[in-house]
Amino acid sequence: MSTELDLVIRNADVVTASDRFTCDIGVRDGRIAVLGHGLPRGAREMDATGLLALPGGVDGHCHLDQPMPDGMRMADDFFTGTRAAICGGTTTVIPFAAQEKGGSLEAAVADYHRRAEGRAVADYGFHLIVADPTPHVLKYELPELIRQGYTSFKVYMTYDDLKLSDREMLDVLDVAKQNNALVMVHAENADCISWLTEKLVGEGRISPRFHGLSRPAAVEREATHRAITFAELVDVPILIVHVSGKEAIEQIRWAQSRGLQILAETCPQYLYLTAEDMGLQGDDGYEGAKCVCSPPPRDPENQAAVWRALAGGVFSVFSSDHAPFNYDDPEGKKLGGQAQPFDHIPNGVPGIETRLPLLFDGIARGKLSLHQFVELTSYRPARLYGLYPRKGTIAVGADADITLWDPERRVRITNDALHHAVDYTPYEGIEVTGWPVHCFSRGEMLVENGKYLEPAPGRGQFLPAGAPSLV
Ligand code: DUC
Ligand code: ZN
Ligand code: ZN
């Protein structure tokens, strides 16, 4: 075996969740072999003077090529989705293998592997979505899949094709407890949403902005509280995903202050979008469909509460919830080729490439520290989803997944410059400070000076997950 280093990144200002130091990073066989000063020349050299070296991002919540009902189709598959991730500084993604009601979980996993193979350019793990917890699934399929490296799964309290009853939620949580897995909860009250939706539609209030009125904060707050109660009863940790504002945050903080292991995630849309992005009062146009996601974006006061909670330690992870539907597409937001009433618009916004720059911008504005940024976007998701220490840090032995940031570069976000396959970004025109200029995955340079180097599709590796580490 050659002792020569494959790559040396010189003068790197390394920042992890806990430390900051300047050194050279020596890479061999895809891993960090040495951190030190005056390292011998490597086969490839990179001068990082003036740049920050951060662990590659881990996006613990994104949707890629997920089979959809009712003629909907995601615009990003594993190739375009992971390409966009890499260009935004994210080197690991964890999308969802989704069980259909009446279908098997194992079949969903096998199908999802087929979708990823030969396509991914970033490394990837899978979460499961448990939509039909039959006795067979609970007793055999789920425990076996957990053993095989699928240690986290999402459950929904809303959406007709996915939602679980309260009883089913308890059953699934119990399996997580017995088998040391982590349950991610989509917390919105299904009956409240369908009651409000029927009323709004009955009154002819169907344009995109009414999506927000059909899912007010109280609907999320109630379900968040109920999920917390289930976790308390079963005595198992849970992660509440895509928390949108202060009402749900209050519930989570309350639970945390009582010593319950209630973890939480938020996303860029709750920092940068508001209900007005789905349409101003009196606006019955359709553009607002671009920002329809669930839970919906709220208002500036809620945005401020989410920023504060990020800095205050309420949240463990910051994910994209990238849900890539084209706007002008009969399989996307204009389902069937025309504007839809709000309750038929595919839910979700794209954000896999913009996730990190949008949060990084908060550092210059004093909203959070650089260490908190790394913790929320790389270290904690790697730990929670059983990928640490291979992912989530810059340390000897870790994969050489490294993003070099220019903390001063100002960039105006435009969809033309992004690498996903979606025909819009909800963040068009927003200017951010700080940009991931170079990106390495297992020591391979995939982005140089902002230019995507077109690595071979399929280079991304599947990552079986270990047990969740909650702290
Ligand atoms: N809501 C979800 O629950 N998932 C995908 C996107 C969205 O808006
Ligand atoms: Zn969700
Ligand atoms: Zn989601």
XYZ file of C-alpha atoms and ligand atoms in Angstrom:
481
model
C 0.000 0.000 0.000
C 1.325 3.425 -0.958
C 1.927 5.805 1.919
C 1.626 8.821 -0.353
C -1.348 11.023 0.376
C -3.916 11.233 -2.410
C -4.865 14.763 -1.471
C -3.543 17.465 0.821
C -5.714 20.471 1.626
C -3.324 23.117 2.963
C -3.902 25.863 5.518
C -7.472 24.852 6.174
C -9.397 26.790 8.816
C -11.154 23.677 10.096
C -14.447 24.069 11.956
C -16.304 21.169 13.546
C -19.265 21.206 15.916
C -16.863 21.768 18.802
C -13.420 22.869 17.569
C -11.637 25.306 15.296
C -7.996 24.974 14.249
C -5.785 25.679 11.252
C -3.948 22.732 9.713
C -3.316 20.682 6.590
C -5.731 17.825 5.896
C -4.145 14.692 4.419
C -6.444 12.239 2.639
C -5.744 8.648 1.682
C -8.187 6.083 0.260
C -11.139 8.410 0.726
C -10.528 8.991 4.421
C -8.823 11.641 6.463
C -5.437 10.075 7.215
C -3.720 12.927 9.018
C -4.328 16.422 10.348
C -1.110 18.352 10.875
C 1.359 20.945 9.728
C 3.898 20.733 6.911
C 2.486 17.513 5.451
C 4.439 15.944 2.567
C 3.260 16.681 -0.934
C 0.149 14.783 -1.965
C -0.804 13.474 -5.401
C -3.233 16.365 -5.456
C -2.810 19.682 -3.652
C -5.366 22.275 -2.687
C -4.644 25.594 -0.999
C -7.499 26.532 1.332
C -6.014 29.793 2.618
C -8.854 32.173 3.493
C -11.490 29.432 3.311
C -13.319 27.521 6.022
C -13.145 23.726 5.933
C -16.396 22.278 7.224
C -17.589 18.672 7.322
C -19.808 18.001 4.303
C -23.449 18.609 5.048
C -25.763 15.746 5.976
C -29.316 16.379 4.789
C -31.403 14.211 7.085
C -34.733 14.935 5.409
C -35.213 15.137 1.663
C -37.418 13.448 -0.912
C -35.904 12.094 -4.124
C -37.703 9.986 -6.735
C -40.267 8.955 -4.144
C -43.193 7.139 -5.792
C -46.230 9.432 -5.694
C -49.978 8.851 -5.978
C -52.480 10.530 -8.323
C -50.248 11.297 -11.317
C -47.709 13.361 -9.350
C -44.011 12.877 -10.007
C -40.929 14.246 -8.306
C -38.677 16.245 -10.619
C -35.458 15.086 -8.940
C -34.175 11.559 -8.962
C -31.046 10.340 -7.186
C -28.809 11.814 -9.879
C -30.130 15.363 -10.124
C -31.018 15.506 -6.422
C -27.585 14.429 -5.186
C -25.883 16.630 -7.803
C -27.742 19.613 -6.374
C -26.910 18.510 -2.825
C -23.188 18.357 -3.615
C -23.250 21.792 -5.266
C -24.794 23.161 -2.079
C -22.119 21.621 0.152
C -24.088 18.532 1.225
C -22.231 15.239 0.799
C -24.729 12.848 2.405
C -28.481 12.668 1.891
C -31.113 10.590 3.641
C -34.343 10.343 1.642
C -37.265 8.011 2.354
C -38.170 4.499 1.250
C -41.933 4.805 1.553
C -44.284 1.931 2.258
C -47.655 2.125 0.518
C -50.816 1.253 2.405
C -51.380 -2.431 1.611
C -47.759 -2.830 0.491
C -44.709 -4.322 2.120
C -41.948 -2.268 3.680
C -39.258 -4.631 2.399
C -40.540 -4.215 -1.157
C -40.410 -0.437 -0.768
C -36.770 -0.653 0.337
C -35.814 -2.955 -2.555
C -37.531 -0.641 -5.036
C -35.810 2.401 -3.571
C -32.375 0.786 -3.878
C -33.085 0.209 -7.571
C -33.888 3.909 -7.940
C -30.641 4.977 -6.278
C -28.212 2.508 -7.847
C -26.171 3.876 -10.709
C -27.641 7.341 -10.157
C -26.421 8.849 -6.872
C -23.318 11.051 -6.849
C -23.452 11.703 -3.086
C -23.495 9.027 -0.397
C -26.943 8.166 0.899
C -28.820 6.342 3.621
C -32.525 5.575 3.746
C -35.166 6.427 6.279
C -38.327 4.334 6.091
C -41.868 5.680 5.944
C -44.225 3.374 7.820
C -47.694 3.871 6.340
C -49.272 0.501 7.098
C -48.114 -1.003 10.395
C -49.759 -4.414 10.064
C -48.936 -7.068 12.678
C -46.525 -8.619 10.153
C -44.746 -5.327 9.526
C -44.480 -4.597 13.257
C -43.308 -8.052 14.265
C -41.055 -9.072 11.374
C -40.344 -6.528 8.638
C -39.573 -3.485 10.743
C -37.293 -5.175 13.309
C -35.425 -6.964 10.515
C -34.951 -3.758 8.516
C -33.700 -1.948 11.619
C -31.121 -4.730 12.055
C -30.075 -4.288 8.424
C -29.256 -0.577 8.850
C -32.521 1.315 8.457
C -32.661 2.735 11.953
C -34.980 5.696 11.492
C -38.489 5.941 10.155
C -41.092 8.581 9.586
C -44.752 8.393 10.513
C -47.479 10.802 9.461
C -50.397 12.104 11.507
C -51.942 13.569 8.333
C -52.301 12.815 4.572
C -54.927 10.185 3.740
C -52.507 7.832 1.998
C -49.960 7.887 4.823
C -51.542 8.798 8.156
C -51.565 6.507 11.163
C -54.218 6.339 13.858
C -53.206 7.176 17.418
C -53.218 3.466 18.212
C -50.952 2.715 15.250
C -48.586 5.489 16.336
C -48.249 3.849 19.745
C -47.551 0.463 18.158
C -44.835 1.880 15.910
C -43.223 3.800 18.769
C -43.119 0.607 20.778
C -41.246 -1.209 17.990
C -38.761 1.698 17.891
C -38.236 1.375 21.633
C -37.726 -2.403 21.526
C -35.312 -2.196 18.591
C -33.458 1.054 19.306
C -34.676 3.043 16.317
C -35.681 6.681 15.966
C -39.176 7.750 14.898
C -39.612 11.012 12.978
C -43.102 12.462 13.295
C -45.022 14.653 10.847
C -47.282 16.387 13.353
C -50.478 17.924 11.970
C -54.032 17.005 12.965
C -55.674 15.262 9.978
C -59.318 15.742 10.996
C -58.870 19.445 11.721
C -57.267 19.890 8.291
C -60.010 18.028 6.431
C -62.741 19.931 8.326
C -61.161 23.306 7.579
C -60.468 22.303 3.976
C -64.079 21.287 3.352
C -65.290 24.608 4.714
C -62.845 26.668 2.628
C -63.512 24.721 -0.563
C -67.272 24.932 0.072
C -66.959 28.714 0.197
C -64.998 28.733 -3.055
C -61.803 29.780 -1.307
C -59.495 27.526 -3.278
C -56.453 29.554 -4.386
C -53.005 28.545 -3.067
C -53.020 30.979 -0.144
C -55.909 29.102 1.477
C -53.547 26.164 1.983
C -52.152 28.152 4.922
C -55.612 28.748 6.375
C -56.423 25.039 6.167
C -53.407 24.170 8.353
C -53.091 26.892 11.004
C -50.505 26.708 13.786
C -53.060 25.243 16.215
C -53.336 22.141 14.021
C -49.592 21.594 14.253
C -49.484 22.499 17.948
C -52.153 19.953 18.876
C -50.520 17.114 16.939
C -47.099 18.012 18.341
C -48.495 17.803 21.853
C -50.203 14.502 21.071
C -47.020 13.010 19.626
C -45.129 14.117 22.739
C -47.750 12.414 24.876
C -47.365 9.167 22.921
C -43.588 9.308 23.300
C -43.998 9.863 27.034
C -46.415 6.939 27.380
C -44.185 4.545 25.446
C -41.066 6.065 27.020
C -39.161 6.466 23.775
C -37.447 9.472 22.117
C -39.009 10.993 18.990
C -37.999 13.666 16.495
C -40.650 16.165 15.426
C -39.820 17.118 11.842
C -40.304 20.388 9.929
C -41.392 22.524 12.869
C -42.840 25.750 11.457
C -43.151 28.210 14.318
C -43.570 29.268 17.891
C -46.638 27.263 18.890
C -45.036 23.897 18.139
C -41.737 25.169 19.558
C -43.487 25.965 22.851
C -44.742 22.384 23.084
C -41.298 20.977 22.336
C -39.600 23.277 24.824
C -42.170 22.320 27.443
C -41.499 18.617 26.839
C -37.724 19.113 26.890
C -37.959 21.062 30.149
C -39.758 18.071 31.677
C -36.828 15.859 30.765
C -38.474 14.087 27.831
C -36.261 13.217 24.874
C -38.194 15.178 22.298
C -35.925 16.195 19.431
C -36.874 18.620 16.701
C -36.021 19.638 13.171
C -36.706 22.781 11.201
C -36.086 23.784 7.587
C -35.190 26.829 5.446
C -38.798 27.498 4.402
C -39.667 28.428 8.001
C -36.845 30.976 8.104
C -37.302 32.561 4.690
C -40.933 32.126 3.554
C -44.205 33.409 4.998
C -47.887 32.733 4.292
C -47.818 35.750 1.972
C -45.546 33.830 -0.384
C -48.526 31.569 -1.091
C -50.498 34.685 -2.089
C -51.444 38.041 -0.602
C -54.983 38.672 0.558
C -57.142 39.175 -2.534
C -54.572 37.465 -4.757
C -56.155 34.542 -6.509
C -53.255 33.885 -8.864
C -51.451 30.550 -8.914
C -47.768 31.476 -8.414
C -48.202 30.925 -4.693
C -48.434 27.188 -5.416
C -44.628 27.273 -5.584
C -44.497 27.795 -1.822
C -47.246 25.368 -0.801
C -45.745 22.958 1.698
C -46.857 21.370 4.945
C -46.748 22.625 7.607
C -47.147 25.929 5.760
C -44.846 28.932 6.185
C -46.237 31.331 8.832
C -45.295 35.002 9.488
C -42.223 37.101 10.395
C -42.827 36.682 14.126
C -42.746 32.909 13.704
C -39.636 33.129 11.535
C -37.915 35.046 14.337
C -39.011 32.399 16.850
C -37.497 29.658 14.680
C -34.169 31.530 14.399
C -34.122 31.990 18.190
C -34.910 28.342 18.803
C -32.080 27.300 16.464
C -29.591 29.328 18.481
C -31.197 28.295 21.767
C -30.746 24.563 21.310
C -34.385 23.531 20.844
C -33.575 22.043 17.444
C -31.143 19.210 16.844
C -31.183 19.266 13.070
C -31.736 21.615 10.160
C -32.835 19.763 7.017
C -34.169 20.778 3.617
C -37.373 18.693 3.347
C -36.559 19.019 -0.358
C -39.774 17.971 -2.126
C -39.108 18.609 -5.807
C -42.245 19.283 -7.845
C -42.032 21.378 -10.980
C -44.321 24.394 -11.152
C -45.203 24.298 -14.829
C -45.726 20.578 -15.153
C -48.835 18.354 -15.383
C -47.086 15.996 -12.930
C -46.167 18.865 -10.612
C -47.854 21.890 -9.098
C -50.104 22.245 -12.182
C -51.323 18.715 -11.794
C -53.136 17.447 -14.890
C -52.023 20.563 -16.765
C -53.964 23.188 -14.875
C -54.185 25.244 -11.707
C -55.504 23.122 -8.846
C -57.563 23.957 -5.761
C -55.112 24.298 -2.868
C -55.939 20.871 -1.460
C -54.768 19.161 -4.665
C -51.456 20.967 -5.068
C -48.495 18.614 -4.496
C -46.984 19.640 -1.170
C -43.396 20.725 -0.819
C -40.644 23.089 -1.882
C -37.206 22.375 -3.347
C -34.221 23.295 -1.181
C -31.512 20.633 -1.164
C -28.897 22.979 -2.701
C -29.898 26.182 -0.908
C -30.280 24.678 2.593
C -26.731 25.354 3.738
C -26.169 28.821 2.221
C -29.499 30.060 3.608
C -28.573 28.994 7.134
C -24.945 30.078 6.781
C -26.169 33.585 6.000
C -27.528 33.689 9.555
C -23.972 33.501 10.924
C -22.999 36.886 9.470
C -26.277 38.291 10.818
C -25.493 37.064 14.340
C -28.319 34.501 14.412
C -26.148 31.485 15.226
C -22.487 30.524 15.557
C -20.353 28.677 13.059
C -20.189 25.711 15.449
C -23.973 25.656 15.738
C -24.171 25.685 11.957
C -21.980 22.564 11.733
C -23.823 20.917 14.584
C -27.276 21.420 13.029
C -26.401 20.604 9.435
C -23.826 17.827 9.695
C -22.759 16.580 13.134
C -26.149 15.991 14.769
C -27.851 14.478 11.723
C -24.856 12.140 11.309
C -25.161 11.088 14.961
C -28.949 10.767 15.021
C -29.039 8.700 11.873
C -26.217 6.362 12.845
C -23.536 7.631 10.435
C -21.090 9.180 12.907
C -18.032 9.279 13.018
C -17.773 8.277 9.357
C -19.813 11.383 8.534
C -20.416 14.643 10.402
C -16.909 15.671 11.394
C -13.370 16.381 10.250
C -11.214 13.905 12.155
C -8.648 11.229 11.422
C -10.491 8.150 10.183
C -13.604 9.993 9.015
C -14.595 10.020 5.358
C -12.951 12.966 3.608
C -16.273 14.715 3.009
C -15.174 18.323 3.179
C -16.751 21.529 1.977
C -14.575 24.606 1.638
C -16.576 27.775 2.250
C -15.792 31.324 1.252
C -17.457 33.042 4.213
C -17.477 36.398 2.475
C -18.733 35.552 -0.965
C -22.074 37.203 -1.659
C -24.387 35.270 -3.942
C -27.845 36.109 -5.257
C -29.808 32.862 -5.486
C -31.310 32.242 -8.916
C -32.811 29.043 -10.211
C -30.700 29.253 -13.370
C -27.580 28.654 -11.300
C -28.939 25.688 -9.308
C -28.387 22.032 -10.164
C -31.709 20.414 -9.281
C -34.209 19.513 -12.017
C -36.965 21.738 -10.621
C -38.141 24.695 -12.723
C -38.107 27.206 -9.845
C -36.691 28.016 -6.436
C -38.816 29.695 -3.783
C -35.690 31.657 -2.808
C -35.231 33.423 -6.167
C -33.438 36.755 -5.705
C -32.432 36.282 -2.064
C -28.853 37.388 -1.447
C -26.715 35.416 0.982
C -23.248 35.879 2.450
C -21.050 32.781 2.370
C -20.930 30.071 -0.288
C -19.553 26.507 -0.546
C -16.948 26.964 -3.265
C -15.237 23.551 -3.294
C -16.684 20.195 -2.288
C -14.997 16.834 -1.712
C -16.721 13.505 -1.165
C -14.486 10.703 0.132
C -11.531 12.765 -1.051
C -12.830 13.182 -4.595
C -13.233 16.781 -5.671
C -16.750 17.148 -7.064
C -17.073 20.932 -7.100
C -14.198 23.293 -7.866
C -14.661 27.035 -7.590
C -18.416 26.601 -7.805
C -18.159 24.443 -10.919
C -19.666 20.972 -10.825
C -17.080 18.526 -12.157
C -19.562 15.920 -13.411
C -18.461 12.826 -11.527
C -19.835 9.502 -12.684
C -23.431 8.859 -11.631
C -23.465 5.884 -9.299
C -20.294 6.890 -7.391
C -22.471 7.611 -4.346
C -22.458 4.759 -1.839
C -25.307 3.405 0.258
C -24.650 3.865 3.979
C -26.258 1.331 6.313
C -27.065 3.182 9.526
C -25.937 2.234 12.999
C -27.906 2.884 16.160
C -29.107 6.446 16.698
C -26.950 8.591 19.017
C -29.284 11.126 20.556
C -26.760 13.574 21.966
N -44.603 18.113 3.519
C -44.270 16.855 3.797
O -44.740 16.327 4.776
N -43.433 16.207 3.018
C -42.937 16.711 1.811
C -43.119 18.123 1.637
C -44.129 18.770 2.478
O -44.496 19.891 2.249
Zn -43.694 15.652 6.591
Zn -40.750 15.659 4.084
